[in-house]
CSV table of C-alpha atoms in Angstrom, one decimal:
chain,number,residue,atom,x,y,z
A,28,UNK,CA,20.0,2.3,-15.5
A,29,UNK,CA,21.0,5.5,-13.7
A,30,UNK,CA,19.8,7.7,-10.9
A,31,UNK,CA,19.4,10.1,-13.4
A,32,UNK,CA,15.8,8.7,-13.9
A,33,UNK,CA,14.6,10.4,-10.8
A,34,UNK,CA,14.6,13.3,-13.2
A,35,UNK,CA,12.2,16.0,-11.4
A,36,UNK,CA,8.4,15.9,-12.7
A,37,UNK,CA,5.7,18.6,-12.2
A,38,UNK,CA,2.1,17.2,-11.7
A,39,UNK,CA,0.2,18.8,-15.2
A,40,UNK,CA,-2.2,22.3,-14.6
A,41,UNK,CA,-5.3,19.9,-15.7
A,42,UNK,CA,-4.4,17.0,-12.4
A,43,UNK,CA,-3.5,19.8,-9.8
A,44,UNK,CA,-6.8,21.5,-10.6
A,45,UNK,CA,-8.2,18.3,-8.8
A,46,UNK,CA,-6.2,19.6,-5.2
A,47,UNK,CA,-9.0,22.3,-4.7
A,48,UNK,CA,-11.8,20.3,-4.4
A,49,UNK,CA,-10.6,16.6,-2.8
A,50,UNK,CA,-9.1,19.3,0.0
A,51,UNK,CA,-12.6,21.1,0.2
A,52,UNK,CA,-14.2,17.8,0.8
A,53,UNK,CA,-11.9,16.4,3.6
A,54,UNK,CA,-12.0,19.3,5.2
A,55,UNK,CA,-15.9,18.6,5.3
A,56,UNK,CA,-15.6,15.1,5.8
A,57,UNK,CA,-12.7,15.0,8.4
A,58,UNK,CA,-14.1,18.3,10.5
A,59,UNK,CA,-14.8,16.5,13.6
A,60,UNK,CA,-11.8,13.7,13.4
A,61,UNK,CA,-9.4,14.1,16.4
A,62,UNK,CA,-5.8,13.1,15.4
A,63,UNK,CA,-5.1,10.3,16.6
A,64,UNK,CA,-7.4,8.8,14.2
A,65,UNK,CA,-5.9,10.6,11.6
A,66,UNK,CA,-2.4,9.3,12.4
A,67,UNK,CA,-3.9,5.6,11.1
A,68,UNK,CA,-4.7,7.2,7.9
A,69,UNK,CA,-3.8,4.2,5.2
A,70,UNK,CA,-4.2,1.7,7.4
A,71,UNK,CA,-7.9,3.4,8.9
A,72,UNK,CA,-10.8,1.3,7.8
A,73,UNK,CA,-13.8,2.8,6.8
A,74,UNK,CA,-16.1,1.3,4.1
A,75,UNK,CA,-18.4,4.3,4.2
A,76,UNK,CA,-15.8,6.6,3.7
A,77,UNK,CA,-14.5,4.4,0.7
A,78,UNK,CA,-17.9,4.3,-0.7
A,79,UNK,CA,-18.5,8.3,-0.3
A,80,UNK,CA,-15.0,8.3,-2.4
A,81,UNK,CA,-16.0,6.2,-5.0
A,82,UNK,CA,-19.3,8.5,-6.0
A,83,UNK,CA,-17.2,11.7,-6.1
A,84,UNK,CA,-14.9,9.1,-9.0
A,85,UNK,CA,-12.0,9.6,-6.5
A,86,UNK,CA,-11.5,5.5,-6.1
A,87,UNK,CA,-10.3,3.3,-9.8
A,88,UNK,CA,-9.9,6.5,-11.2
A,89,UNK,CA,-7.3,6.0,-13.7
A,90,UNK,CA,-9.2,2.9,-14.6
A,91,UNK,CA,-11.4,3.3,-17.8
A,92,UNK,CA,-14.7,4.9,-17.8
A,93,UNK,CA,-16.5,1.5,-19.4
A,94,UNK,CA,-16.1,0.0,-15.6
A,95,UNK,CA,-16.7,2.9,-14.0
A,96,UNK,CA,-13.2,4.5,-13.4
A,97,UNK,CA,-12.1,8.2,-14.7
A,98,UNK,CA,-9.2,7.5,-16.9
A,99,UNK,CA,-7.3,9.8,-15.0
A,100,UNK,CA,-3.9,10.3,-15.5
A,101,UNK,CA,-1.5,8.6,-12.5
A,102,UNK,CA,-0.6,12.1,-11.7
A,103,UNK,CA,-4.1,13.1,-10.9
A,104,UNK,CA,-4.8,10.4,-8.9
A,105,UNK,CA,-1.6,11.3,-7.2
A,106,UNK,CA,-2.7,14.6,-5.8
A,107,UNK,CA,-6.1,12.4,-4.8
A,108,UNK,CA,-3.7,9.8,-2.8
A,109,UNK,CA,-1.5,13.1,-1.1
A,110,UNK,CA,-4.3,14.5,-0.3
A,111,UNK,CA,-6.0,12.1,1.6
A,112,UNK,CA,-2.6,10.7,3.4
A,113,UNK,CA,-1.8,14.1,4.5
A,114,UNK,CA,-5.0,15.1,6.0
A,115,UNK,CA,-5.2,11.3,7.6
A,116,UNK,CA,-8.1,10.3,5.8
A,117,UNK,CA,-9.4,6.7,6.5
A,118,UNK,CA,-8.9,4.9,3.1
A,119,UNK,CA,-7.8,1.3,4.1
A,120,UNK,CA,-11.3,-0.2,3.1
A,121,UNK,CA,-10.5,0.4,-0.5
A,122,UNK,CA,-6.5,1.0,-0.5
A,123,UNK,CA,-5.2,-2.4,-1.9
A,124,UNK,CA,-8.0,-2.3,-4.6
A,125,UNK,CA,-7.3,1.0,-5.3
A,126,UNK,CA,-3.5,0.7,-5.2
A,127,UNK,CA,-3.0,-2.7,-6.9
A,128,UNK,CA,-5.8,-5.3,-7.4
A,129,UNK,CA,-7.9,-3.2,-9.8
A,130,UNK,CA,-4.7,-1.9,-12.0
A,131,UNK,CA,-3.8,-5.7,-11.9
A,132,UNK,CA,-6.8,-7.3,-12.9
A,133,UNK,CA,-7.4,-4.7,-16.1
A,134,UNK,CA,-3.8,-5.3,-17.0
A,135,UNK,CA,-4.2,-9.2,-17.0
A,136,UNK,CA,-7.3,-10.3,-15.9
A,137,UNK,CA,-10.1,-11.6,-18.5
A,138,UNK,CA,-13.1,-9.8,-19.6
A,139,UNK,CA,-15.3,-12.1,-17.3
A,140,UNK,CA,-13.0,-10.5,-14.3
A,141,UNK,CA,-13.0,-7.3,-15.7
A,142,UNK,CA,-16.6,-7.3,-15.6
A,143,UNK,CA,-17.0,-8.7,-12.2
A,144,UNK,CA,-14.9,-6.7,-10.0
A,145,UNK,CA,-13.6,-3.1,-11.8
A,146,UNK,CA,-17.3,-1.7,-11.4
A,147,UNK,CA,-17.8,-2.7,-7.7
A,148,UNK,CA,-14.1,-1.4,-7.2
A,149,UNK,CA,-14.8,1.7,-8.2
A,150,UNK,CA,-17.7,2.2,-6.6
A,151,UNK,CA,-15.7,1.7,-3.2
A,152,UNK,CA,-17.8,-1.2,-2.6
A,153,UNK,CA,-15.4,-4.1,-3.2
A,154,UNK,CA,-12.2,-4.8,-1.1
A,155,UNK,CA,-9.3,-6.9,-2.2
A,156,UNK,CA,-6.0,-8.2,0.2
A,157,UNK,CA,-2.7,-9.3,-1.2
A,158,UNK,CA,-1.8,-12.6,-0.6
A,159,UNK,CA,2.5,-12.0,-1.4
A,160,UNK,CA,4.0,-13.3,2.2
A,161,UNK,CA,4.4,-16.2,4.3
A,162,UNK,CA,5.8,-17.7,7.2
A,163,UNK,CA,10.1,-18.0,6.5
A,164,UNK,CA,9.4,-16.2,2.9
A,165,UNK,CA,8.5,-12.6,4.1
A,166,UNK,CA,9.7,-10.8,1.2
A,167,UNK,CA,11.5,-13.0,-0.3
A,168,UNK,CA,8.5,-13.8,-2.5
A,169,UNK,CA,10.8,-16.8,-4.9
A,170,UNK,CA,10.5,-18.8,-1.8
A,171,UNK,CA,6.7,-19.3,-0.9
A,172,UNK,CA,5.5,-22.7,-0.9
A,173,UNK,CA,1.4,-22.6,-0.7
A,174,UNK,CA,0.5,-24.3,-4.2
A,175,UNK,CA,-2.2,-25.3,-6.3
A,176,UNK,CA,-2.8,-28.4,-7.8
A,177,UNK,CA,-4.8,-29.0,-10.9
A,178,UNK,CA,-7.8,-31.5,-10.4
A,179,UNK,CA,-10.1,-31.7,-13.5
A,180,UNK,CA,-11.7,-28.4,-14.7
A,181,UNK,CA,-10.3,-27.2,-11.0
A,182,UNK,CA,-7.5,-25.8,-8.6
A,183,UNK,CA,-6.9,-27.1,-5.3
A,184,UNK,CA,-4.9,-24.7,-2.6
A,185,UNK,CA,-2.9,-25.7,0.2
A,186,UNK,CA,-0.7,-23.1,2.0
A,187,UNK,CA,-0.5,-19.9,4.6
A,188,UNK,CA,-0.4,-16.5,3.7
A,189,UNK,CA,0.6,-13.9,6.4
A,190,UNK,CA,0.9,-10.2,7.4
A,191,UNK,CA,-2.2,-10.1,4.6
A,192,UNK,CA,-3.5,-6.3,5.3
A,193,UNK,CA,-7.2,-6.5,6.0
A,194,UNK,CA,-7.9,-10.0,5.0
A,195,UNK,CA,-10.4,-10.0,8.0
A,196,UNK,CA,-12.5,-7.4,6.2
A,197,UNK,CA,-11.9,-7.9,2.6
A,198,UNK,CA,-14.0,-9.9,-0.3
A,199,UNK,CA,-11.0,-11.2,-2.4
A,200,UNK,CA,-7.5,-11.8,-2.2
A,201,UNK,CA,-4.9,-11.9,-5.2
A,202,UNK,CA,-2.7,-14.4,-4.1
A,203,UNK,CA,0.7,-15.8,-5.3
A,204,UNK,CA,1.3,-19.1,-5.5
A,205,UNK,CA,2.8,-22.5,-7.2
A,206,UNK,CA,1.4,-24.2,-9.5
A,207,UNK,CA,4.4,-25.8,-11.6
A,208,UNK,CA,6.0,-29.1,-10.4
A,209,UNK,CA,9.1,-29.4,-8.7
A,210,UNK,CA,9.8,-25.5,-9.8
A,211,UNK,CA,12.3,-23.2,-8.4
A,212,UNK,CA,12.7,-19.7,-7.0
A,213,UNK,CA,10.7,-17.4,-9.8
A,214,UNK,CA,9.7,-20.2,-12.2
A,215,UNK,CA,6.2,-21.6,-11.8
A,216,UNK,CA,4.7,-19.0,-10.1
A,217,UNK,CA,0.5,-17.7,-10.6
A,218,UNK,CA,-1.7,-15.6,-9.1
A,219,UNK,CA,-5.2,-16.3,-8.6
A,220,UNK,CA,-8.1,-14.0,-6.9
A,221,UNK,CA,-10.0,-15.8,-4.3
A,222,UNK,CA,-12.7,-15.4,-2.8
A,223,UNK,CA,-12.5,-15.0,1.1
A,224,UNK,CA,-16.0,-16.6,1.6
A,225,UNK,CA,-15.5,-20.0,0.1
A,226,UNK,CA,-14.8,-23.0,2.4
A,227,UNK,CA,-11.2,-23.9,3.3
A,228,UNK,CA,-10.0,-20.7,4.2
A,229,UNK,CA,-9.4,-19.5,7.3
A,230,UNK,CA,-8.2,-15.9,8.9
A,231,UNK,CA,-6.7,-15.4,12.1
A,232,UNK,CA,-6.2,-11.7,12.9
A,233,UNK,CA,-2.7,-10.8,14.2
A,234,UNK,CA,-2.8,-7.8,17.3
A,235,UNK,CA,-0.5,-5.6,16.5
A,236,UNK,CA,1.6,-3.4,19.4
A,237,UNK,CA,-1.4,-1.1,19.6
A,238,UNK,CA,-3.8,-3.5,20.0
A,239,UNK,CA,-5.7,-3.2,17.1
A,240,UNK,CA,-5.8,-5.9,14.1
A,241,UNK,CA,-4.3,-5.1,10.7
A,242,UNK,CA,-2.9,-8.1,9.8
A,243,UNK,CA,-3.7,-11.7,9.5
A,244,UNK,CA,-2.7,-15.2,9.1
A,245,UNK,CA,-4.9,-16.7,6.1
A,246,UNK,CA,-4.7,-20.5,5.7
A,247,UNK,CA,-5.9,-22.6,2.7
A,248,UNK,CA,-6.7,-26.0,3.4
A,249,UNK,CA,-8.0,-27.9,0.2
A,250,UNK,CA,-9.9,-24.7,-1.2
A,251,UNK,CA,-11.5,-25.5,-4.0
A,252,UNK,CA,-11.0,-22.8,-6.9
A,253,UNK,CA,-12.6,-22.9,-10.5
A,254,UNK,CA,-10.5,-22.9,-13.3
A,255,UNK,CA,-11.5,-19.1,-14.0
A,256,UNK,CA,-9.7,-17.8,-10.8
A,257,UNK,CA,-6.2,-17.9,-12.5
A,258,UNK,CA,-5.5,-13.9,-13.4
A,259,UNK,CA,-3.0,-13.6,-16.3
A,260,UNK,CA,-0.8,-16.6,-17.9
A,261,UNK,CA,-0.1,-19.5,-15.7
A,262,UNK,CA,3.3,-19.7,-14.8
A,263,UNK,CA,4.4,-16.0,-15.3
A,264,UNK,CA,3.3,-14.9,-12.1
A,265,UNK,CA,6.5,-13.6,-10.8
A,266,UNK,CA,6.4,-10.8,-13.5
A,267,UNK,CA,3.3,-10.2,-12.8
A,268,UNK,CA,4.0,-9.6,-9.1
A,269,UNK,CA,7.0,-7.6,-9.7
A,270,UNK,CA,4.9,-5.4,-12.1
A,271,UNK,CA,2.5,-4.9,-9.1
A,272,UNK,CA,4.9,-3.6,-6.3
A,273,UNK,CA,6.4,-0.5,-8.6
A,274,UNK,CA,2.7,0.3,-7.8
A,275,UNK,CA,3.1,-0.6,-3.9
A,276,UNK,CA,6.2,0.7,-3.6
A,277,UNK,CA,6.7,4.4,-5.0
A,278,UNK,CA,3.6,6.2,-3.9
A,279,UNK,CA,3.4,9.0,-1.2
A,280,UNK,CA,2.3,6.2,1.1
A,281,UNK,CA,5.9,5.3,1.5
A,282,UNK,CA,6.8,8.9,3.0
A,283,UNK,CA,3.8,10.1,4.6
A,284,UNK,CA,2.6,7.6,7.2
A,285,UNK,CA,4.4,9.5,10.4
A,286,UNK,CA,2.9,12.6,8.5
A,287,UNK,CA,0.4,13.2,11.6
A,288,UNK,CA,2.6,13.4,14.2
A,289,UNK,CA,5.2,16.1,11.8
A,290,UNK,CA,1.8,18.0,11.9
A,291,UNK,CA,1.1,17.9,15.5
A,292,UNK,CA,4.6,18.3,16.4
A,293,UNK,CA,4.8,21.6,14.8
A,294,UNK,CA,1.9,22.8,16.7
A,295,UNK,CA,3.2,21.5,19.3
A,296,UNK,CA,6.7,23.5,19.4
A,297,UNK,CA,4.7,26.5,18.5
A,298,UNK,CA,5.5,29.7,16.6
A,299,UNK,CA,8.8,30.3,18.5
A,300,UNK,CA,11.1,27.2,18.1
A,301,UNK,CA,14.3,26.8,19.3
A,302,UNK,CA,17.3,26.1,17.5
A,303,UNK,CA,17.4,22.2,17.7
A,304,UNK,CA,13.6,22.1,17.0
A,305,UNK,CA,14.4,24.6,14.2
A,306,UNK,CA,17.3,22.6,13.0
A,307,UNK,CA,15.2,19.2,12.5
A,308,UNK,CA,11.5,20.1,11.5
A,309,UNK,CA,13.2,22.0,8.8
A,310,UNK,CA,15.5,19.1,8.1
A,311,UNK,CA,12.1,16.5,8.2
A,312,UNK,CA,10.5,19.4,5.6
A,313,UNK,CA,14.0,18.9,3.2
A,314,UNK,CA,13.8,15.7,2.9
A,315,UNK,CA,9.9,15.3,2.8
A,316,UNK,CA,10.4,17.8,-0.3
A,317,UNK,CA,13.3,15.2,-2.0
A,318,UNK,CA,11.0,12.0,-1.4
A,319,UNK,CA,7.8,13.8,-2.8
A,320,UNK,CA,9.8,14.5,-6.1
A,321,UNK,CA,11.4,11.1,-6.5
A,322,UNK,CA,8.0,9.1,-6.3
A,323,UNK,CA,6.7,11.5,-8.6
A,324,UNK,CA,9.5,10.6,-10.7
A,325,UNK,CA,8.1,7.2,-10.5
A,326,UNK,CA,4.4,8.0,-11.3
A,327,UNK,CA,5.9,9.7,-14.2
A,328,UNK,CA,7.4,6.4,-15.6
A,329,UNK,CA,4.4,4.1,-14.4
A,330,UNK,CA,2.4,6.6,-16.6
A,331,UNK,CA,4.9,6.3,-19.6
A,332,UNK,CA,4.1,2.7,-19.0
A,333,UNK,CA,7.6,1.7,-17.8
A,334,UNK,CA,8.2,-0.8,-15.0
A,335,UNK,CA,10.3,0.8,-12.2
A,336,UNK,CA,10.9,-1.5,-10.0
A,337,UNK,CA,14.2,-0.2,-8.8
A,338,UNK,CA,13.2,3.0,-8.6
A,339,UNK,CA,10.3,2.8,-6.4
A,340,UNK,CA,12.3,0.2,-4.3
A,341,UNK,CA,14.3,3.4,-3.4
A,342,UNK,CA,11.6,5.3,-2.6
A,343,UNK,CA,10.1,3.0,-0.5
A,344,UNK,CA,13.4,2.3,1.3
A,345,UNK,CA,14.3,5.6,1.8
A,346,UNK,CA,10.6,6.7,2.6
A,347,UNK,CA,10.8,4.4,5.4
A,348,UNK,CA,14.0,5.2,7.2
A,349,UNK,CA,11.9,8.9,7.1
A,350,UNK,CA,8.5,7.7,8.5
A,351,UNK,CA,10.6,5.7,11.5
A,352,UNK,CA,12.8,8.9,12.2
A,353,UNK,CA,9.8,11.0,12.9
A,354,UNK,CA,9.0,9.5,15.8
A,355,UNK,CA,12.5,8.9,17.6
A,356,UNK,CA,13.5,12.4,16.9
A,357,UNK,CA,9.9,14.0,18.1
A,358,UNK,CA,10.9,12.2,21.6
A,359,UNK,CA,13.8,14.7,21.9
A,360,UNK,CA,12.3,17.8,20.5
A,361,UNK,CA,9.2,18.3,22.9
A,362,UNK,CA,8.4,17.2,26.5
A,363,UNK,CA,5.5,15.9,26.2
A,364,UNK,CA,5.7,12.3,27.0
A,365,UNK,CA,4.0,9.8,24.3
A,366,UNK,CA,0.4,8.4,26.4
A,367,UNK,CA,-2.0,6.0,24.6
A,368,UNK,CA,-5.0,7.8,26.5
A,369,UNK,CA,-5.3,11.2,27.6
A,370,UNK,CA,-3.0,14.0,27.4
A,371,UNK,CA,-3.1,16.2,23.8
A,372,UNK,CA,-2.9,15.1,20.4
A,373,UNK,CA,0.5,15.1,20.4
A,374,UNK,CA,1.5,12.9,22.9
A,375,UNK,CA,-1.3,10.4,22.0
A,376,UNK,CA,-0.1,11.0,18.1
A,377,UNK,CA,3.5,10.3,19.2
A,378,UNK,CA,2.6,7.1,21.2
A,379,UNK,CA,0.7,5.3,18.4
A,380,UNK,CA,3.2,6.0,15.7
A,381,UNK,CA,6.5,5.3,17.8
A,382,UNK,CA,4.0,2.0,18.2
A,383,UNK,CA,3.7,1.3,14.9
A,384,UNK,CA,6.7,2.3,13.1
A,385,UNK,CA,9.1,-0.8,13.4
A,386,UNK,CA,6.4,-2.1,10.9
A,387,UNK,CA,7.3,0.8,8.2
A,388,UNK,CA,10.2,-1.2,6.7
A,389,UNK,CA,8.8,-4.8,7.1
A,390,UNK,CA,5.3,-3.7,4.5
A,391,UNK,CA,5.9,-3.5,1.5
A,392,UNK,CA,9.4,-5.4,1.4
A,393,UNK,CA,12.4,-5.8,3.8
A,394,UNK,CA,15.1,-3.3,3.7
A,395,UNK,CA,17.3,-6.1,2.6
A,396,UNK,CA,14.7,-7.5,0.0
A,397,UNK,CA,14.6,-3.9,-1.2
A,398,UNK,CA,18.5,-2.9,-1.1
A,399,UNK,CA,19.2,-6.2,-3.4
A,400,UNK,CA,16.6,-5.0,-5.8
A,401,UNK,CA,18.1,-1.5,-5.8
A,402,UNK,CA,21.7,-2.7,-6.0
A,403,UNK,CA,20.7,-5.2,-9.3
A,404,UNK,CA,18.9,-2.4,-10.6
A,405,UNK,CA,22.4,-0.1,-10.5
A,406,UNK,CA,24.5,-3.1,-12.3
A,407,UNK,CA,25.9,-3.7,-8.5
A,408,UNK,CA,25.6,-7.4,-8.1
């Protein structure tokens, strides 16, 4: 492997066509949303929203028409995905789904699973966590220890599950977890989609620094699963999972989540910038510009079916050091002080998001996690 495989990649005529008309619709849909909102954008919850998506075919859509989806290219569902992110569109009912669990279960799932949760998917109507972390794993994912026992016909979990996105509001989780005997590391390993409803299960939402509750603690105390709740081949769930974060961890989700508070910052400054303000907003534009093309290098692998998982680990690393830079250096360039009520959007902008963005390099896998991938993936170490 070589960096040369960010090689630069235009989004086809026949998927930027779709720009036009997803913008025409937010700008309908979003008239009257004030921007603080906006700044929670991927992590914004609203099922109605998701469900309004999913009859314009804008939700599953690369999945195949017999379940609903668009069989859309990954490029066209790209401009979809930019388009929502940069206009702070609520799409955290139906992200993970979206994102992941529905790519996930038509890769390995049955036809039974297929069947059962594809249609509602793309309908924006089903919502689906990831069960990947735990307590002293993070994202070190070869070290969880929440495992399943075979009893008869049946699977029996014990185990925690943390920092779960939504698990509070969601239907199903896929979850990773044990199921071979005295295994190591990656050996072992399934995934299983569970139901959030069934008895043994319990979900503790975690307050984040703004006071508002993204993430959870999700315990599994002698849950009960059917036989049928395996997805893919027992045993081969670490490929599995490593398949599914190229897909978590190279979209413009990775480079767009301060992307509020670049917008209000420039209205902020106004039409007659200084140098300094100049100097950086352009630099924040340069770079926006280089991440953009790299996870479209990405998108254009994951749609030649490859499985970049070194790749997107850069982008996601990189994209993160960007989002958290946003806010440090907006402190400097305007002197409007950051206030969680009152004040204009840019100071309320600018206090949420210099909230929120320690988180930006803990999701989706710890710059460490991430720089070992990256460094295996150059023949480093």
């Amino acid at each position: 492997m070589s960096i040369d495989q960010f090689k630069y990649s235009r989004i086809p005529p026949e998927a930027e066509a779709l720009r036009a008309e997803v913008r025409a619709f937010l700008a309908e849909a979003l008239k009257d949303y004030p921007a603080v909102r906006r700044a929670d954008s991927w992590m914004g919850f609203d099922a109605e929203f998701s469900r309004r998506l999913g009859a314009k075919g804008w939700v599953g859509m690369a999945l195949p028409k017999r379940y609903g989806g668009g069989e859309a290219s990954p490029f066209a569902r790209y401009v979809v995905i930019e388009e929502l992110l940069a206009a702070g569109a609520p799409v955290s009912a139906h992200w993970f789904a979206d994102r992941q669990s529905g790519p996930q279960i038509l890769h390995y799932g049955t036809d039974a699973q297929k069947e059962r949760h594809l249609p509602a998917i793309c309908r924006g109507e089903q919502f689906f966590c990831i069960g990947m972390s735990e307590p002293n794993s993070g994202s070190d994912l070869a070290s969880i220890k929440t495992r399943a026992r075979r009893e008869g016909d049946k699977w029996v979990v014990n185990g925690q599950k943390v920092w779960t996105t939504n698990a509070h509001r969601s239907h199903y989780m896929i979850a990773l977890v044990r199921t071979g005997e005295n295994s190591k590391r990656q050996e072992g390993l399934s995934q299983f989609i569970i139901d959030l409803s069934l008895p043994g299960i319990t979900i503790r939402p975690i307050k984040d620094l703004t006071g508002a509750e993204h993430f959870n603690e999700v315990f599994f105390d002698e849950l009960v699963l059917d036989a049928d709740a395996i997805i893919g081949t027992e045993g081969q769930g670490w490929g599995q999972v490593t398949a599914e974060l190229a897909f978590e961890r190279s979209g413009p989700e990775r480079f767009l989540s301060s992307i509020a508070l670049l917008h209000t910052l420039i209205d902020a400054v106004g039409r007659s910038p200084d140098a300094l303000q100049a100097k950086e907003i352009g630099r924040f534009a340069a770079r926006l510009v280089t991440l953009r093309n790299m996870s479209l290098a990405v998108t254009a692998q994951l749609a030649a079916g490859n499985n970049p998982a070194w790749e997107a680990s850069v982008v996601k690393d990189l994209g993160a050091v960007f989002e958290q830079e946003i806010p440090e250096v907006a402190q400097l360039l305007c002197e409007l002080p950051p206030t969680v009520q009152g004040g204009s959007d840019h100071a309320q902008v600018l206090a949420y998001l210099t909230q929120m963005a320690p988180s930006f390099s803990l999701r989706g896998g710890t710059r460490e996690i991430l720089r070992g991938i990256i460094a295996r993936g150059l023949g480093l170490r």
